[in-house]
JSON list of C-alpha atoms in Angstrom, two decimals:
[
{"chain": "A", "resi": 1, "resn": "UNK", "atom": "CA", "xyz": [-37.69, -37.82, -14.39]},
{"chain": "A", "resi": 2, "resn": "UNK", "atom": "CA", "xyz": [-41.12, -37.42, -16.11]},
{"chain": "A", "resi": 3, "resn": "UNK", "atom": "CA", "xyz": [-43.68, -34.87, -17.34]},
{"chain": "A", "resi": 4, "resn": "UNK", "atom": "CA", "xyz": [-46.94, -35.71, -17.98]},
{"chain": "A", "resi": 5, "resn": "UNK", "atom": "CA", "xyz": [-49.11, -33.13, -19.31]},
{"chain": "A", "resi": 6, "resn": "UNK", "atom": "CA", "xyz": [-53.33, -32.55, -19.25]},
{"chain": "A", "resi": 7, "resn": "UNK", "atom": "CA", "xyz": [-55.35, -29.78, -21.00]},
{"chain": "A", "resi": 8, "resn": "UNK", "atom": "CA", "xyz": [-58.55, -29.94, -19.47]},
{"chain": "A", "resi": 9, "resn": "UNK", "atom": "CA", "xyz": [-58.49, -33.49, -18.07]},
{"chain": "A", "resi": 10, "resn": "UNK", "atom": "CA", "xyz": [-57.51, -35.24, -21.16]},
{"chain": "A", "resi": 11, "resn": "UNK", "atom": "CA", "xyz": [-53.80, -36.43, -21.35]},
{"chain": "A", "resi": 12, "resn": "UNK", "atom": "CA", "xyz": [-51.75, -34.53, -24.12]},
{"chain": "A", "resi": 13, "resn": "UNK", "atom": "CA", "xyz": [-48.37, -34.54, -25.71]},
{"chain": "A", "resi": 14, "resn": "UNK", "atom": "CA", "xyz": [-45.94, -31.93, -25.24]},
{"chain": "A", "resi": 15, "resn": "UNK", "atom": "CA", "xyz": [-45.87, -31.55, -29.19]},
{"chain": "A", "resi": 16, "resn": "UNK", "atom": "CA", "xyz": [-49.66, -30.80, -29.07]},
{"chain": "A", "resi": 17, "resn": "UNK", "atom": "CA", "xyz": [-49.89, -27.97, -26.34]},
{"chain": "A", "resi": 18, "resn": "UNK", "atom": "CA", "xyz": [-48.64, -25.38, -28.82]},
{"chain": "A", "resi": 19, "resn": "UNK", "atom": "CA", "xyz": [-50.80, -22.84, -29.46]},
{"chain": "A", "resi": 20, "resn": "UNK", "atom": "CA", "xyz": [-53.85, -24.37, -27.17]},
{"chain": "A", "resi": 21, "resn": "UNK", "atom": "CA", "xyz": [-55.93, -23.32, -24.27]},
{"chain": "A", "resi": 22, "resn": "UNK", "atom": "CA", "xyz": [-57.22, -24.41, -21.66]},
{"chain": "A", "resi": 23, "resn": "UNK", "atom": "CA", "xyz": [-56.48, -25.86, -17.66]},
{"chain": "A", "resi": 24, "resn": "UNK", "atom": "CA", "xyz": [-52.90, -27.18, -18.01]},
{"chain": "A", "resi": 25, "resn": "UNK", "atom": "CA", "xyz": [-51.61, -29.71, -15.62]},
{"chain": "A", "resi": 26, "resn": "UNK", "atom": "CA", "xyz": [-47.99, -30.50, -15.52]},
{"chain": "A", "resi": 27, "resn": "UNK", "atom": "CA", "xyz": [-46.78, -33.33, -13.50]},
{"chain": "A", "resi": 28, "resn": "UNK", "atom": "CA", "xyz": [-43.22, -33.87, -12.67]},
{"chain": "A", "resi": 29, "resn": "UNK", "atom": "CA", "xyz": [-42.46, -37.54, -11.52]},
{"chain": "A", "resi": 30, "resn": "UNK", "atom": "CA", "xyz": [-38.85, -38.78, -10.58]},
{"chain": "A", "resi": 31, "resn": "UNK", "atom": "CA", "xyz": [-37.61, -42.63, -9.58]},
{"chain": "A", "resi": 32, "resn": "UNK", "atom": "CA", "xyz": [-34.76, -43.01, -7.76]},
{"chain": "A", "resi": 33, "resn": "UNK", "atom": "CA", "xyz": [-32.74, -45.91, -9.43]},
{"chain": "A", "resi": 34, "resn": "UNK", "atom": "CA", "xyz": [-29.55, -45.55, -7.89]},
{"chain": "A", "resi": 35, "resn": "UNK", "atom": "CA", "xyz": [-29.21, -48.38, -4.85]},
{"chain": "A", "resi": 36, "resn": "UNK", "atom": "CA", "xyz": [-27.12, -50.32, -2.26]},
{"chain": "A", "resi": 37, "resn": "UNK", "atom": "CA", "xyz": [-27.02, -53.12, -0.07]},
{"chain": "A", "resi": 38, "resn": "UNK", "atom": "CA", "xyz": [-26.13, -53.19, 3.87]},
{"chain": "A", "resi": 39, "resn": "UNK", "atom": "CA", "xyz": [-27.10, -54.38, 7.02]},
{"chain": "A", "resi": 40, "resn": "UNK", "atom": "CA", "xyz": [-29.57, -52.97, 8.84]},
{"chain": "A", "resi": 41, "resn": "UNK", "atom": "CA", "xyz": [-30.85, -55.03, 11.98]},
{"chain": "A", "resi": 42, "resn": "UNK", "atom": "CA", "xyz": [-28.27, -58.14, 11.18]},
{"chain": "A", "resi": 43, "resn": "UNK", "atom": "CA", "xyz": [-30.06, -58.24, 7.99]},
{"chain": "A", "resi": 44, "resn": "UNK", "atom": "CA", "xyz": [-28.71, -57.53, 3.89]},
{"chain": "A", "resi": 45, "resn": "UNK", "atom": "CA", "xyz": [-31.47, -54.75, 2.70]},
{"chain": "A", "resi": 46, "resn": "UNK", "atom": "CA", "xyz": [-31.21, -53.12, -0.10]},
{"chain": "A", "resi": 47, "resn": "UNK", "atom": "CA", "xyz": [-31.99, -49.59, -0.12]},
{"chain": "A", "resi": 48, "resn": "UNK", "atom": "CA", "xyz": [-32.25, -46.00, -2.19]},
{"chain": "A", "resi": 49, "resn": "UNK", "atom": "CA", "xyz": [-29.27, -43.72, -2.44]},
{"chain": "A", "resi": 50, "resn": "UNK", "atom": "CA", "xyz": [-30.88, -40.77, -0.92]},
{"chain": "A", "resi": 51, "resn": "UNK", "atom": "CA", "xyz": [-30.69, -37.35, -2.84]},
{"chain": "A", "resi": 52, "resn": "UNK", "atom": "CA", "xyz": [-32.72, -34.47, -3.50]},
{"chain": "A", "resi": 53, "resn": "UNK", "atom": "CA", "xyz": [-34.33, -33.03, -6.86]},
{"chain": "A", "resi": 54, "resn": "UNK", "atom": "CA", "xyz": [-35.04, -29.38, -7.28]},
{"chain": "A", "resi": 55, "resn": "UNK", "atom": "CA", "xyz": [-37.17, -28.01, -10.03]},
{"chain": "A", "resi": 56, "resn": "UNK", "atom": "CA", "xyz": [-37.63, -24.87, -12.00]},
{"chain": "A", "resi": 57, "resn": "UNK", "atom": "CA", "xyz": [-39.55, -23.85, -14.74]},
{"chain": "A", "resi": 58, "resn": "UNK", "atom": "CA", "xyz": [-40.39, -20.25, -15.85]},
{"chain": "A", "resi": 59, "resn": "UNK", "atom": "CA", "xyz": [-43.95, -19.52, -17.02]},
{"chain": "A", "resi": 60, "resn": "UNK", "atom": "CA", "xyz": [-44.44, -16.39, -18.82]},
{"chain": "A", "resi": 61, "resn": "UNK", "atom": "CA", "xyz": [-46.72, -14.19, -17.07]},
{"chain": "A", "resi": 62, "resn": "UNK", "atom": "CA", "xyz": [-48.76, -12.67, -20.33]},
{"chain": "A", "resi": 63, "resn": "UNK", "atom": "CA", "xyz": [-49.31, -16.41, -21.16]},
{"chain": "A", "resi": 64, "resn": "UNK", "atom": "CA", "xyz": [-50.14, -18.40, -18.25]},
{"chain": "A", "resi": 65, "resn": "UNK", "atom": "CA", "xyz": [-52.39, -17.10, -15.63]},
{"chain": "A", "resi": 66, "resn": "UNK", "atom": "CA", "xyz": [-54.21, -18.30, -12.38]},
{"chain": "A", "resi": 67, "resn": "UNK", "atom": "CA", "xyz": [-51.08, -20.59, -11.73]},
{"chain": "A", "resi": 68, "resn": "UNK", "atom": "CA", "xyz": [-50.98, -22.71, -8.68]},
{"chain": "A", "resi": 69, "resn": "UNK", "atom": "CA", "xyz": [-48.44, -25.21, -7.51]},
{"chain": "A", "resi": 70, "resn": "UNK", "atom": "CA", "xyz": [-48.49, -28.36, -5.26]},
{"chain": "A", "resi": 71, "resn": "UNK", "atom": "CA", "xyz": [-45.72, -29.47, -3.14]},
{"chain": "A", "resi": 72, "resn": "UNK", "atom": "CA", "xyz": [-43.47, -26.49, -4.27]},
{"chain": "A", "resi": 73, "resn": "UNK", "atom": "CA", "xyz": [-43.28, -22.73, -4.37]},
{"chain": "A", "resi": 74, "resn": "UNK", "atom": "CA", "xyz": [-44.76, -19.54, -6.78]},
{"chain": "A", "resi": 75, "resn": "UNK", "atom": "CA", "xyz": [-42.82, -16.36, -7.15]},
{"chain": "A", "resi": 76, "resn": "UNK", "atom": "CA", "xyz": [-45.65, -14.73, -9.43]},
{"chain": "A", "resi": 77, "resn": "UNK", "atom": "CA", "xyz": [-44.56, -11.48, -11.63]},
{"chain": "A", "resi": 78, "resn": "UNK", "atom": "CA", "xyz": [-43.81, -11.01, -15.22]},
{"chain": "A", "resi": 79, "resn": "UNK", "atom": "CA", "xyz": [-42.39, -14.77, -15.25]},
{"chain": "A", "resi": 80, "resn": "UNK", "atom": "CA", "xyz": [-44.00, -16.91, -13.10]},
{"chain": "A", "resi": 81, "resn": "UNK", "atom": "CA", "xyz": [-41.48, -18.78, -11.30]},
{"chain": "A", "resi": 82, "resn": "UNK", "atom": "CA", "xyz": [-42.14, -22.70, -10.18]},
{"chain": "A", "resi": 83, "resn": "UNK", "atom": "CA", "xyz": [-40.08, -23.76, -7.54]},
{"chain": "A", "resi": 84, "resn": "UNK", "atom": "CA", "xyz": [-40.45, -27.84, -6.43]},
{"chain": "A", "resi": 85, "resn": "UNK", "atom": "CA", "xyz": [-38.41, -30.66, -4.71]},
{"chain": "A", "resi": 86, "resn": "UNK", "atom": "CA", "xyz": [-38.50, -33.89, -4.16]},
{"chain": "A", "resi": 87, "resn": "UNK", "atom": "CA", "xyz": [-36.64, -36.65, -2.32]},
{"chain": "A", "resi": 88, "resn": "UNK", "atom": "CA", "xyz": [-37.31, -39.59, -4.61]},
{"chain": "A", "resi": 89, "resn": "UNK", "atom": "CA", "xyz": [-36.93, -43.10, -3.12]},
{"chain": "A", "resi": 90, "resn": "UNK", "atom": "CA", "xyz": [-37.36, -42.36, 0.90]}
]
């Protein structure tokens, strides 16, 4: 898995976002590394080990505001809840 992190379309470090502003992206990326070999079609392929991901990260609601999510889920209140999946490698 990987975070990436922009504050107003310029790439930052996780060690720099403290105590900044601004339009925060966060962008979770995962690689599925974990593979096999078999036949499929009288032929040796090798594929992904299928599994599934689930995220969660708790925003604080006094602190980050106007939150949105792609590909996942927001339970908005006092903590803003983030909610994603992903099925990397199909």
């Amino acid at each position: 898995m990987e975070i990436s992190y922009t504050l107003d379309g310029k790439k930052i470090s996780p060690d720099e976002l403290a105590g900044k502003s601004g339009h925060l992206v966060m962008h979770y990326a995962y690689k599925n590394h974990e593979t096999y070999t078999t036949t499929i079609n009288g032929k040796m392929e090798t594929v992904n080990v299928p599994f599934m991901v689930m995220t969660g990260t708790l925003l604080d609601g006094e602190v980050f505001s106007h939150v949105s999510v792609k590909n996942g889920k927001l339970i908005a209140g006092d903590q803003n809840i983030v909610l994603g999946y992903a099925l990397p490698g199909l």
